């Protein structure tokens, strides 16, 4: 209330009188409201609460009714605030609320509110999930309020005091915004190389001759017999050693240790020693196999998701496996499934500095039909799990695995293969090298319009 000081002298005495102005004038002097571009600044200095509410109502163009129970003085200093937020703060400090009735706003104490004072309103949602919005609204409602979700319209049906509903509407409006989207791209690069080499030898011979029509020779087998056998037709003139395959000139091999040669995998060089009309001939065949290979596999899954939402994508095959189990009732067959797929899952979160924090899981599983157990292929798995923070559009190496294996195998005839130099006539040697490297790259990008 505005107070003015009036001074007058009477018979040597000074008399002070206090004149009390009407409340409306007092409020105008004690309450200052300045309008900015979109918000207001308010200054209260020991002003009556009713006068403050009336002044705020006039600034908001409200038809305001204040209950007789609303009393007291308030001192506040608010700068650049929304008037509805300011009104909410003023009423909250005094335990008050308001009820909308058409275009009239009635201010009263919370304890005075009755069931008929509750307002029913629909709060429509755009981008926000109804379930998430319901969880937020439940924390703002009063004890008498009821809130339900309409999934068809993605809206909340709220029955509560108008003040609480306005609070919900303002907060949900701030939360109901378009969420940024993030594209996550993963690249799994597998590089493999292999090298194999084998050196082998095969040699043998035959001796041809006869004496008085009887068969003579150096060892068992005879002409017309299978190499390696010990008998043949009487009168034969050709004798073979008892070893395996027939050589290039029809001679059996004494030492048969070839390399794994064939079409596309090395070759062999054969030489026959002998002369026309001679009784003794020798076969010598050197074989060598060498193979090299390089392979590169690129797996490139991509997925798009919204901020702080898990995304998952996978592609692969299911391998059915028949499993037999024996019980007291007998043997039963059960079909189980082995999954081999390429999978990417991630939960990205955009930070305040426009970077991306992620929890990433990458897995690649593929069947290896070259290695089977009871007809069931083994499954080779490669996985990577990590938590990382990446700049927008930056590519980082999530992980890498490098493998290398070497093996050497030597086969030969005992003792003879150990003779220096000449031992090469009685042995073969193989060498194998395999190398592999797996690199996983991750590139998250914030998708903009």
GROMACS .gro file of C-alpha atoms in nm:
model
  449
    1UNK     CA    1   0.000   0.000   0.000
    2UNK     CA    2   0.126   0.346  -0.086
    3UNK     CA    3   0.189   0.568   0.208
    4UNK     CA    4   0.245   0.948   0.180
    5UNK     CA    5   0.386   1.166   0.454
    6UNK     CA    6   0.198   1.491   0.539
    7UNK     CA    7   0.365   1.746   0.763
    8UNK     CA    8   0.202   2.047   0.943
    9UNK     CA    9   0.302   2.284   1.230
   10UNK     CA   10   0.044   2.382   1.489
   11UNK     CA   11   0.123   2.609   1.790
   12UNK     CA   12   0.488   2.519   1.783
   13UNK     CA   13   0.425   2.149   1.745
   14UNK     CA   14   0.499   1.944   1.442
   15UNK     CA   15   0.223   1.696   1.353
   16UNK     CA   16   0.278   1.405   1.114
   17UNK     CA   17  -0.017   1.241   0.945
   18UNK     CA   18  -0.009   0.925   0.737
   19UNK     CA   19  -0.243   0.911   0.442
   20UNK     CA   20  -0.325   0.561   0.314
   21UNK     CA   21  -0.388   0.543  -0.057
   22UNK     CA   22  -0.621   0.291  -0.221
   23UNK     CA   23  -0.474  -0.055  -0.274
   24UNK     CA   24  -0.468  -0.019  -0.650
   25UNK     CA   25  -0.245   0.287  -0.627
   26UNK     CA   26  -0.027   0.119  -0.366
   27UNK     CA   27   0.021  -0.183  -0.587
   28UNK     CA   28   0.114   0.034  -0.882
   29UNK     CA   29   0.386   0.195  -0.675
   30UNK     CA   30   0.522  -0.121  -0.512
   31UNK     CA   31   0.500  -0.351  -0.820
   32UNK     CA   32   0.702  -0.288  -1.133
   33UNK     CA   33   0.651  -0.499  -1.449
   34UNK     CA   34   0.867  -0.443  -1.755
   35UNK     CA   35   0.803  -0.626  -2.080
   36UNK     CA   36   1.099  -0.739  -2.285
   37UNK     CA   37   1.096  -0.892  -2.633
   38UNK     CA   38   0.924  -1.211  -2.518
   39UNK     CA   39   0.954  -1.216  -2.139
   40UNK     CA   40   0.894  -0.994  -1.838
   41UNK     CA   41   1.089  -0.858  -1.542
   42UNK     CA   42   0.905  -0.816  -1.208
   43UNK     CA   43   1.008  -0.633  -0.895
   44UNK     CA   44   0.810  -0.673  -0.567
   45UNK     CA   45   0.895  -0.488  -0.250
   46UNK     CA   46   0.672  -0.582   0.042
   47UNK     CA   47   0.364  -0.572  -0.178
   48UNK     CA   48   0.030  -0.718  -0.089
   49UNK     CA   49  -0.021  -1.058  -0.255
   50UNK     CA   50  -0.368  -0.966  -0.386
   51UNK     CA   51  -0.231  -0.652  -0.550
   52UNK     CA   52   0.050  -0.850  -0.711
   53UNK     CA   53  -0.192  -1.108  -0.849
   54UNK     CA   54  -0.420  -0.836  -0.985
   55UNK     CA   55  -0.129  -0.659  -1.156
   56UNK     CA   56   0.005  -0.982  -1.305
   57UNK     CA   57  -0.344  -1.073  -1.422
   58UNK     CA   58  -0.378  -0.739  -1.600
   59UNK     CA   59  -0.041  -0.788  -1.769
   60UNK     CA   60  -0.155  -1.134  -1.885
   61UNK     CA   61  -0.504  -1.016  -1.987
   62UNK     CA   62  -0.663  -1.261  -1.745
   63UNK     CA   63  -1.003  -1.248  -1.582
   64UNK     CA   64  -0.875  -1.315  -1.232
   65UNK     CA   65  -1.074  -1.393  -0.917
   66UNK     CA   66  -0.878  -1.408  -0.589
   67UNK     CA   67  -1.016  -1.595  -0.290
   68UNK     CA   68  -1.056  -1.415   0.041
   69UNK     CA   69  -0.814  -1.662   0.196
   70UNK     CA   70  -0.529  -1.522  -0.015
   71UNK     CA   71  -0.344  -1.279   0.213
   72UNK     CA   72   0.006  -1.168   0.299
   73UNK     CA   73   0.292  -0.970   0.150
   74UNK     CA   74   0.558  -1.080  -0.096
   75UNK     CA   75   0.901  -0.945  -0.192
   76UNK     CA   76   1.045  -1.090  -0.512
   77UNK     CA   77   1.282  -0.991  -0.792
   78UNK     CA   78   1.237  -1.179  -1.122
   79UNK     CA   79   1.410  -1.097  -1.449
   80UNK     CA   80   1.331  -1.222  -1.798
   81UNK     CA   81   1.069  -1.481  -1.706
   82UNK     CA   82   0.745  -1.599  -1.858
   83UNK     CA   83   0.445  -1.458  -1.673
   84UNK     CA   84   0.286  -1.802  -1.632
   85UNK     CA   85   0.611  -1.923  -1.475
   86UNK     CA   86   0.618  -1.615  -1.252
   87UNK     CA   87   0.258  -1.672  -1.145
   88UNK     CA   88   0.336  -2.036  -1.074
   89UNK     CA   89   0.632  -1.934  -0.856
   90UNK     CA   90   0.431  -1.675  -0.665
   91UNK     CA   91   0.152  -1.919  -0.587
   92UNK     CA   92   0.392  -2.199  -0.494
   93UNK     CA   93   0.559  -1.983  -0.225
   94UNK     CA   94   0.223  -1.927  -0.056
   95UNK     CA   95   0.070  -2.275  -0.099
   96UNK     CA   96  -0.184  -2.154  -0.355
   97UNK     CA   97  -0.315  -2.283  -0.687
   98UNK     CA   98  -0.554  -2.171  -0.957
   99UNK     CA   99  -0.847  -2.320  -1.144
  100UNK     CA  100  -0.952  -2.234  -1.499
  101UNK     CA  101  -1.323  -2.192  -1.558
  102UNK     CA  102  -1.369  -2.090  -1.920
  103UNK     CA  103  -1.188  -1.757  -1.959
  104UNK     CA  104  -1.179  -1.698  -1.583
  105UNK     CA  105  -0.888  -1.793  -1.356
  106UNK     CA  106  -0.973  -1.843  -0.990
  107UNK     CA  107  -0.689  -1.832  -0.731
  108UNK     CA  108  -0.740  -2.025  -0.408
  109UNK     CA  109  -0.554  -2.225  -0.147
  110UNK     CA  110  -0.466  -2.584  -0.232
  111UNK     CA  111  -0.655  -2.699   0.078
  112UNK     CA  112  -0.972  -2.535  -0.058
  113UNK     CA  113  -0.965  -2.724  -0.388
  114UNK     CA  114  -1.244  -2.981  -0.437
  115UNK     CA  115  -1.304  -3.253  -0.691
  116UNK     CA  116  -1.525  -3.023  -0.898
  117UNK     CA  117  -1.229  -2.786  -0.928
  118UNK     CA  118  -1.029  -3.043  -1.125
  119UNK     CA  119  -0.987  -2.975  -1.496
  120UNK     CA  120  -0.972  -3.240  -1.768
  121UNK     CA  121  -0.739  -3.167  -2.057
  122UNK     CA  122  -0.577  -3.357  -2.345
  123UNK     CA  123  -0.204  -3.303  -2.397
  124UNK     CA  124  -0.112  -3.412  -2.748
  125UNK     CA  125   0.237  -3.536  -2.823
  126UNK     CA  126   0.438  -3.526  -3.143
  127UNK     CA  127   0.785  -3.678  -3.122
  128UNK     CA  128   0.780  -3.795  -2.759
  129UNK     CA  129   0.672  -4.144  -2.665
  130UNK     CA  130   0.345  -4.160  -2.473
  131UNK     CA  131   0.492  -4.400  -2.217
  132UNK     CA  132   0.788  -4.168  -2.151
  133UNK     CA  133   0.562  -3.863  -2.122
  134UNK     CA  134   0.331  -4.049  -1.883
  135UNK     CA  135   0.625  -4.122  -1.651
  136UNK     CA  136   0.712  -3.751  -1.643
  137UNK     CA  137   0.354  -3.636  -1.584
  138UNK     CA  138   0.306  -3.881  -1.297
  139UNK     CA  139   0.574  -3.695  -1.100
  140UNK     CA  140   0.397  -3.359  -1.135
  141UNK     CA  141   0.038  -3.451  -1.062
  142UNK     CA  142  -0.145  -3.387  -0.736
  143UNK     CA  143  -0.282  -3.659  -0.508
  144UNK     CA  144  -0.632  -3.633  -0.655
  145UNK     CA  145  -0.519  -3.631  -1.018
  146UNK     CA  146  -0.576  -3.906  -1.274
  147UNK     CA  147  -0.366  -3.949  -1.588
  148UNK     CA  148  -0.420  -4.198  -1.869
  149UNK     CA  149  -0.250  -4.264  -2.201
  150UNK     CA  150  -0.428  -4.282  -2.536
  151UNK     CA  151  -0.186  -4.482  -2.760
  152UNK     CA  152  -0.397  -4.429  -3.071
  153UNK     CA  153  -0.359  -4.050  -3.057
  154UNK     CA  154  -0.028  -4.055  -2.867
  155UNK     CA  155  -0.178  -3.818  -2.611
  156UNK     CA  156  -0.222  -3.788  -2.235
  157UNK     CA  157  -0.566  -3.738  -2.078
  158UNK     CA  158  -0.507  -3.548  -1.753
  159UNK     CA  159  -0.759  -3.462  -1.480
  160UNK     CA  160  -0.595  -3.232  -1.225
  161UNK     CA  161  -0.581  -2.876  -1.098
  162UNK     CA  162  -0.520  -2.628  -1.378
  163UNK     CA  163  -0.191  -2.514  -1.225
  164UNK     CA  164  -0.051  -2.871  -1.231
  165UNK     CA  165  -0.174  -2.933  -1.585
  166UNK     CA  166  -0.006  -2.614  -1.705
  167UNK     CA  167   0.317  -2.728  -1.545
  168UNK     CA  168   0.292  -3.061  -1.724
  169UNK     CA  169   0.212  -2.895  -2.057
  170UNK     CA  170   0.509  -2.656  -2.037
  171UNK     CA  171   0.754  -2.932  -1.943
  172UNK     CA  172   0.626  -3.178  -2.204
  173UNK     CA  173   0.643  -2.907  -2.470
  174UNK     CA  174   1.014  -2.868  -2.398
  175UNK     CA  175   1.065  -3.245  -2.409
  176UNK     CA  176   0.845  -3.309  -2.714
  177UNK     CA  177   1.102  -3.207  -2.973
  178UNK     CA  178   1.257  -3.383  -3.268
  179UNK     CA  179   1.538  -3.609  -3.147
  180UNK     CA  180   1.861  -3.605  -3.351
  181UNK     CA  181   1.934  -3.917  -3.555
  182UNK     CA  182   2.269  -4.092  -3.575
  183UNK     CA  183   2.399  -4.319  -3.848
  184UNK     CA  184   2.651  -4.578  -3.737
  185UNK     CA  185   2.868  -4.747  -3.997
  186UNK     CA  186   3.098  -5.036  -3.918
  187UNK     CA  187   3.361  -5.187  -4.146
  188UNK     CA  188   3.520  -5.524  -4.074
  189UNK     CA  189   3.822  -5.578  -4.297
  190UNK     CA  190   3.975  -5.925  -4.301
  191UNK     CA  191   4.303  -5.977  -4.484
  192UNK     CA  192   4.445  -6.328  -4.516
  193UNK     CA  193   4.751  -6.469  -4.694
  194UNK     CA  194   4.885  -6.822  -4.713
  195UNK     CA  195   5.193  -6.988  -4.854
  196UNK     CA  196   5.257  -7.358  -4.896
  197UNK     CA  197   5.549  -7.545  -5.051
  198UNK     CA  198   5.633  -7.913  -5.085
  199UNK     CA  199   5.938  -8.087  -5.230
  200UNK     CA  200   5.912  -8.459  -5.309
  201UNK     CA  201   6.096  -8.735  -5.487
  202UNK     CA  202   6.008  -9.066  -5.656
  203UNK     CA  203   6.255  -9.306  -5.804
  204UNK     CA  204   6.278  -9.670  -5.901
  205UNK     CA  205   6.377  -9.901  -6.188
  206UNK     CA  206   6.355 -10.239  -6.360
  207UNK     CA  207   6.588 -10.511  -6.479
  208UNK     CA  208   6.511 -10.730  -6.783
  209UNK     CA  209   6.678 -11.066  -6.849
  210UNK     CA  210   6.629 -11.448  -6.870
  211UNK     CA  211   6.829 -11.768  -6.818
  212UNK     CA  212   6.719 -12.099  -6.979
  213UNK     CA  213   6.356 -11.984  -6.992
  214UNK     CA  214   6.347 -11.935  -6.614
  215UNK     CA  215   6.276 -11.601  -6.457
  216UNK     CA  216   6.570 -11.423  -6.292
  217UNK     CA  217   6.580 -11.079  -6.127
  218UNK     CA  218   6.683 -10.867  -5.835
  219UNK     CA  219   6.367 -10.874  -5.623
  220UNK     CA  220   6.014 -11.017  -5.610
  221UNK     CA  221   5.757 -10.891  -5.865
  222UNK     CA  222   5.754 -10.987  -6.232
  223UNK     CA  223   5.616 -10.863  -6.557
  224UNK     CA  224   5.242 -10.878  -6.580
  225UNK     CA  225   5.202 -10.863  -6.203
  226UNK     CA  226   5.071 -10.572  -6.002
  227UNK     CA  227   5.357 -10.356  -5.870
  228UNK     CA  228   5.429 -10.458  -5.514
  229UNK     CA  229   5.326 -10.824  -5.567
  230UNK     CA  230   5.573 -11.111  -5.527
  231UNK     CA  231   5.484 -11.346  -5.812
  232UNK     CA  232   5.402 -11.348  -6.185
  233UNK     CA  233   5.391 -11.563  -6.499
  234UNK     CA  234   5.676 -11.810  -6.545
  235UNK     CA  235   5.922 -11.706  -6.815
  236UNK     CA  236   5.877 -11.334  -6.761
  237UNK     CA  237   6.181 -11.126  -6.842
  238UNK     CA  238   6.095 -10.806  -6.653
  239UNK     CA  239   6.149 -10.759  -6.278
  240UNK     CA  240   6.014 -10.476  -6.060
  241UNK     CA  241   6.104 -10.378  -5.704
  242UNK     CA  242   5.826 -10.435  -5.455
  243UNK     CA  243   5.702 -10.075  -5.424
  244UNK     CA  244   5.399  -9.870  -5.521
  245UNK     CA  245   5.310  -9.682  -5.838
  246UNK     CA  246   5.445  -9.726  -6.189
  247UNK     CA  247   5.683  -9.455  -6.310
  248UNK     CA  248   5.681  -9.266  -6.637
  249UNK     CA  249   5.864  -9.542  -6.827
  250UNK     CA  250   5.662  -9.820  -6.667
  251UNK     CA  251   5.908  -9.876  -6.382
  252UNK     CA  252   5.790  -9.915  -6.023
  253UNK     CA  253   5.918  -9.669  -5.762
  254UNK     CA  254   6.148  -9.783  -5.483
  255UNK     CA  255   6.102  -9.448  -5.303
  256UNK     CA  256   5.756  -9.298  -5.344
  257UNK     CA  257   5.740  -8.960  -5.161
  258UNK     CA  258   5.579  -8.717  -5.407
  259UNK     CA  259   5.463  -8.365  -5.343
  260UNK     CA  260   5.090  -8.294  -5.363
  261UNK     CA  261   5.104  -8.187  -5.726
  262UNK     CA  262   4.817  -8.171  -5.968
  263UNK     CA  263   4.624  -7.932  -6.183
  264UNK     CA  264   4.687  -7.583  -6.050
  265UNK     CA  265   4.911  -7.697  -5.764
  266UNK     CA  266   5.270  -7.743  -5.877
  267UNK     CA  267   5.429  -7.990  -6.113
  268UNK     CA  268   5.677  -8.272  -6.151
  269UNK     CA  269   5.992  -8.337  -6.353
  270UNK     CA  270   6.066  -8.699  -6.449
  271UNK     CA  271   6.386  -8.845  -6.594
  272UNK     CA  272   6.451  -9.202  -6.715
  273UNK     CA  273   6.805  -9.335  -6.713
  274UNK     CA  274   6.892  -9.626  -6.946
  275UNK     CA  275   6.986  -9.711  -7.302
  276UNK     CA  276   6.821  -9.880  -7.596
  277UNK     CA  277   6.849 -10.257  -7.559
  278UNK     CA  278   6.982 -10.227  -7.205
  279UNK     CA  279   6.860 -10.459  -6.931
  280UNK     CA  280   6.859 -10.200  -6.649
  281UNK     CA  281   6.663  -9.873  -6.647
  282UNK     CA  282   6.601  -9.619  -6.372
  283UNK     CA  283   6.320  -9.365  -6.323
  284UNK     CA  284   6.368  -9.045  -6.125
  285UNK     CA  285   6.087  -8.793  -6.072
  286UNK     CA  286   6.120  -8.472  -5.876
  287UNK     CA  287   5.796  -8.301  -5.779
  288UNK     CA  288   5.740  -7.962  -5.626
  289UNK     CA  289   5.426  -7.781  -5.519
  290UNK     CA  290   5.400  -7.417  -5.426
  291UNK     CA  291   5.082  -7.218  -5.367
  292UNK     CA  292   5.023  -6.865  -5.248
  293UNK     CA  293   4.697  -6.691  -5.180
  294UNK     CA  294   4.573  -6.352  -5.068
  295UNK     CA  295   4.219  -6.273  -4.965
  296UNK     CA  296   4.031  -5.964  -4.849
  297UNK     CA  297   3.680  -5.965  -4.702
  298UNK     CA  298   3.490  -5.644  -4.632
  299UNK     CA  299   3.178  -5.647  -4.417
  300UNK     CA  300   3.001  -5.311  -4.401
  301UNK     CA  301   2.685  -5.299  -4.185
  302UNK     CA  302   2.508  -4.962  -4.139
  303UNK     CA  303   2.225  -4.862  -3.912
  304UNK     CA  304   2.030  -4.545  -3.829
  305UNK     CA  305   1.882  -4.469  -3.488
  306UNK     CA  306   1.770  -4.180  -3.269
  307UNK     CA  307   1.966  -4.035  -2.983
  308UNK     CA  308   2.004  -4.265  -2.681
  309UNK     CA  309   1.813  -4.550  -2.846
  310UNK     CA  310   1.957  -4.894  -2.906
  311UNK     CA  311   1.991  -5.000  -3.268
  312UNK     CA  312   2.061  -5.352  -3.390
  313UNK     CA  313   2.105  -5.508  -3.733
  314UNK     CA  314   2.208  -5.862  -3.827
  315UNK     CA  315   2.232  -6.088  -4.130
  316UNK     CA  316   2.331  -6.454  -4.145
  317UNK     CA  317   2.217  -6.814  -4.159
  318UNK     CA  318   2.082  -7.073  -3.918
  319UNK     CA  319   2.233  -7.420  -3.938
  320UNK     CA  320   1.998  -7.696  -3.820
  321UNK     CA  321   2.172  -7.969  -3.620
  322UNK     CA  322   2.020  -8.303  -3.533
  323UNK     CA  323   2.102  -8.410  -3.178
  324UNK     CA  324   2.029  -8.758  -3.045
  325UNK     CA  325   1.953  -8.802  -2.677
  326UNK     CA  326   1.906  -9.131  -2.495
  327UNK     CA  327   1.664  -9.167  -2.208
  328UNK     CA  328   1.493  -9.452  -2.027
  329UNK     CA  329   1.211  -9.426  -2.279
  330UNK     CA  330   1.452  -9.470  -2.571
  331UNK     CA  331   1.645  -9.257  -2.815
  332UNK     CA  332   1.492  -8.935  -2.937
  333UNK     CA  333   1.610  -8.693  -3.201
  334UNK     CA  334   1.603  -8.318  -3.147
  335UNK     CA  335   1.680  -8.043  -3.399
  336UNK     CA  336   1.878  -7.750  -3.270
  337UNK     CA  337   1.996  -7.439  -3.450
  338UNK     CA  338   2.344  -7.292  -3.472
  339UNK     CA  339   2.337  -6.925  -3.568
  340UNK     CA  340   2.611  -6.774  -3.780
  341UNK     CA  341   2.554  -6.409  -3.865
  342UNK     CA  342   2.697  -6.059  -3.893
  343UNK     CA  343   2.556  -5.832  -3.621
  344UNK     CA  344   2.598  -5.469  -3.521
  345UNK     CA  345   2.434  -5.313  -3.215
  346UNK     CA  346   2.497  -4.973  -3.059
  347UNK     CA  347   2.353  -4.719  -2.816
  348UNK     CA  348   2.471  -4.369  -2.922
  349UNK     CA  349   2.434  -4.055  -2.711
  350UNK     CA  350   2.506  -3.703  -2.838
  351UNK     CA  351   2.708  -3.506  -2.583
  352UNK     CA  352   2.683  -3.133  -2.509
  353UNK     CA  353   2.990  -3.060  -2.723
  354UNK     CA  354   2.835  -3.235  -3.026
  355UNK     CA  355   3.038  -3.552  -2.990
  356UNK     CA  356   2.900  -3.904  -2.980
  357UNK     CA  357   2.933  -4.143  -2.688
  358UNK     CA  358   2.859  -4.503  -2.781
  359UNK     CA  359   2.842  -4.856  -2.651
  360UNK     CA  360   2.915  -5.074  -2.956
  361UNK     CA  361   2.892  -5.449  -3.008
  362UNK     CA  362   3.011  -5.602  -3.337
  363UNK     CA  363   3.004  -5.976  -3.405
  364UNK     CA  364   3.076  -6.184  -3.713
  365UNK     CA  365   3.019  -6.559  -3.714
  366UNK     CA  366   3.050  -6.777  -4.023
  367UNK     CA  367   3.041  -7.153  -4.078
  368UNK     CA  368   3.362  -7.328  -4.182
  369UNK     CA  369   3.260  -7.623  -4.398
  370UNK     CA  370   3.623  -7.725  -4.441
  371UNK     CA  371   3.627  -7.831  -4.076
  372UNK     CA  372   3.334  -8.049  -3.979
  373UNK     CA  373   3.251  -8.271  -3.685
  374UNK     CA  374   3.001  -8.546  -3.765
  375UNK     CA  375   2.900  -8.352  -4.073
  376UNK     CA  376   2.839  -8.031  -3.876
  377UNK     CA  377   3.056  -7.732  -3.973
  378UNK     CA  378   3.242  -7.542  -3.708
  379UNK     CA  379   3.160  -7.173  -3.656
  380UNK     CA  380   3.430  -6.907  -3.657
  381UNK     CA  381   3.337  -6.606  -3.443
  382UNK     CA  382   3.490  -6.260  -3.424
  383UNK     CA  383   3.349  -6.012  -3.172
  384UNK     CA  384   3.431  -5.668  -3.037
  385UNK     CA  385   3.264  -5.476  -2.752
  386UNK     CA  386   3.367  -5.125  -2.654
  387UNK     CA  387   3.257  -4.794  -2.503
  388UNK     CA  388   3.400  -4.489  -2.674
  389UNK     CA  389   3.355  -4.118  -2.744
  390UNK     CA  390   3.398  -4.009  -3.106
  391UNK     CA  391   3.376  -3.678  -3.290
  392UNK     CA  392   3.090  -3.637  -3.534
  393UNK     CA  393   3.186  -3.809  -3.861
  394UNK     CA  394   3.518  -3.937  -3.727
  395UNK     CA  395   3.636  -4.289  -3.811
  396UNK     CA  396   3.815  -4.483  -3.538
  397UNK     CA  397   3.963  -4.830  -3.522
  398UNK     CA  398   3.755  -5.022  -3.274
  399UNK     CA  399   3.998  -5.314  -3.260
  400UNK     CA  400   4.224  -5.543  -3.454
  401UNK     CA  401   4.348  -5.900  -3.439
  402UNK     CA  402   4.656  -6.032  -3.618
  403UNK     CA  403   4.734  -6.404  -3.643
  404UNK     CA  404   5.027  -6.594  -3.794
  405UNK     CA  405   5.099  -6.965  -3.805
  406UNK     CA  406   5.395  -7.154  -3.949
  407UNK     CA  407   5.452  -7.525  -3.983
  408UNK     CA  408   5.718  -7.752  -4.133
  409UNK     CA  409   5.667  -8.122  -4.202
  410UNK     CA  410   5.935  -8.369  -4.310
  411UNK     CA  411   5.856  -8.727  -4.420
  412UNK     CA  412   6.113  -8.991  -4.515
  413UNK     CA  413   6.267  -9.331  -4.473
  414UNK     CA  414   6.429  -9.378  -4.131
  415UNK     CA  415   6.808  -9.356  -4.119
  416UNK     CA  416   6.846  -9.319  -4.495
  417UNK     CA  417   6.678  -8.976  -4.491
  418UNK     CA  418   6.938  -8.859  -4.236
  419UNK     CA  419   7.237  -8.916  -4.467
  420UNK     CA  420   7.387  -8.581  -4.570
  421UNK     CA  421   7.308  -8.485  -4.931
  422UNK     CA  422   7.202  -8.839  -5.032
  423UNK     CA  423   6.928  -8.823  -4.771
  424UNK     CA  424   6.723  -8.605  -5.010
  425UNK     CA  425   6.666  -8.921  -5.218
  426UNK     CA  426   6.470  -9.070  -4.927
  427UNK     CA  427   6.255  -8.786  -4.793
  428UNK     CA  428   6.018  -8.502  -4.875
  429UNK     CA  429   5.965  -8.169  -4.705
  430UNK     CA  430   5.664  -7.936  -4.671
  431UNK     CA  431   5.637  -7.583  -4.534
  432UNK     CA  432   5.317  -7.387  -4.465
  433UNK     CA  433   5.262  -7.026  -4.355
  434UNK     CA  434   4.929  -6.857  -4.282
  435UNK     CA  435   4.869  -6.495  -4.183
  436UNK     CA  436   4.549  -6.315  -4.104
  437UNK     CA  437   4.448  -5.971  -3.982
  438UNK     CA  438   4.111  -5.835  -3.875
  439UNK     CA  439   4.040  -5.462  -3.836
  440UNK     CA  440   3.710  -5.309  -3.722
  441UNK     CA  441   3.632  -4.945  -3.805
  442UNK     CA  442   3.343  -4.740  -3.661
  443UNK     CA  443   3.211  -4.414  -3.809
  444UNK     CA  444   2.917  -4.241  -3.630
  445UNK     CA  445   2.754  -3.942  -3.801
  446UNK     CA  446   2.482  -3.708  -3.676
  447UNK     CA  447   2.219  -3.688  -3.949
  448UNK     CA  448   2.093  -3.336  -4.013
  449UNK     CA  449   1.833  -3.190  -4.247
   0.00000   0.00000   0.00000
